[in-house]
mmCIF file of C-alpha atoms in Angstrom:
data_model
loop_
_atom_site.group_PDB
_atom_site.id
_atom_site.type_symbol
_atom_site.label_atom_id
_atom_site.label_comp_id
_atom_site.label_asym_id
_atom_site.label_seq_id
_atom_site.Cartn_x
_atom_site.Cartn_y
_atom_site.Cartn_z
ATOM 1 C CA MET B 1 -36.957 16.929 18.703
ATOM 2 C CA LYS B 2 -38.724 20.229 18.811
ATOM 3 C CA ILE B 3 -36.827 23.503 18.761
ATOM 4 C CA LEU B 4 -37.746 24.240 22.384
ATOM 5 C CA ASP B 5 -36.438 20.841 23.497
ATOM 6 C CA LYS B 6 -33.116 21.494 21.758
ATOM 7 C CA TYR B 7 -32.874 24.931 23.379
ATOM 8 C CA VAL B 8 -33.562 23.577 26.870
ATOM 9 C CA ALA B 9 -31.153 20.657 26.420
ATOM 10 C CA LYS B 10 -28.416 22.958 25.114
ATOM 11 C CA ASN B 11 -28.762 25.393 28.022
ATOM 12 C CA PHE B 12 -28.838 22.547 30.541
ATOM 13 C CA LEU B 13 -25.701 20.956 29.105
ATOM 14 C CA ILE B 14 -23.836 24.274 28.983
ATOM 15 C CA GLY B 15 -24.673 24.917 32.635
ATOM 16 C CA TYR B 16 -23.666 21.388 33.586
ATOM 17 C CA VAL B 17 -20.317 21.648 31.774
ATOM 18 C CA ILE B 18 -19.544 25.022 33.371
ATOM 19 C CA ALA B 19 -20.404 23.738 36.859
ATOM 20 C CA PHE B 20 -18.316 20.602 36.319
ATOM 21 C CA SER B 21 -15.349 22.655 35.108
ATOM 22 C CA VAL B 22 -15.556 24.968 38.120
ATOM 23 C CA LEU B 23 -15.647 22.019 40.519
ATOM 24 C CA ILE B 24 -12.649 20.387 38.840
ATOM 25 C CA GLY B 25 -10.769 23.698 38.957
ATOM 26 C CA LEU B 26 -11.510 24.111 42.660
ATOM 27 C CA ARG B 27 -10.385 20.544 43.297
ATOM 28 C CA VAL B 28 -7.068 21.194 41.547
ATOM 29 C CA ILE B 29 -6.475 24.477 43.404
ATOM 30 C CA ILE B 30 -7.283 22.917 46.788
ATOM 31 C CA ASP B 31 -5.019 19.966 46.020
ATOM 32 C CA LEU B 32 -2.182 22.321 45.059
ATOM 33 C CA PHE B 33 -2.461 24.283 48.309
ATOM 34 C CA VAL B 34 -2.742 21.171 50.477
ATOM 35 C CA ASN B 35 0.303 19.534 48.886
ATOM 36 C CA LEU B 36 2.313 22.712 48.264
ATOM 37 C CA ASP B 37 5.201 21.571 50.455
ATOM 38 C CA GLU B 38 5.584 18.379 48.406
ATOM 39 C CA PHE B 39 5.683 20.318 45.128
ATOM 40 C CA THR B 40 8.321 22.802 46.333
ATOM 41 C CA GLU B 41 10.837 20.135 47.344
#
């Protein structure tokens, strides 16, 4: 692998991991607010 290929792959994977983490976080927050009444009982 050339240095440029490694750089592009690294930046792509970092962006993908950040986007995936944000989506999972949003999913958890939305789920908490939707089911808040069940958690407070």
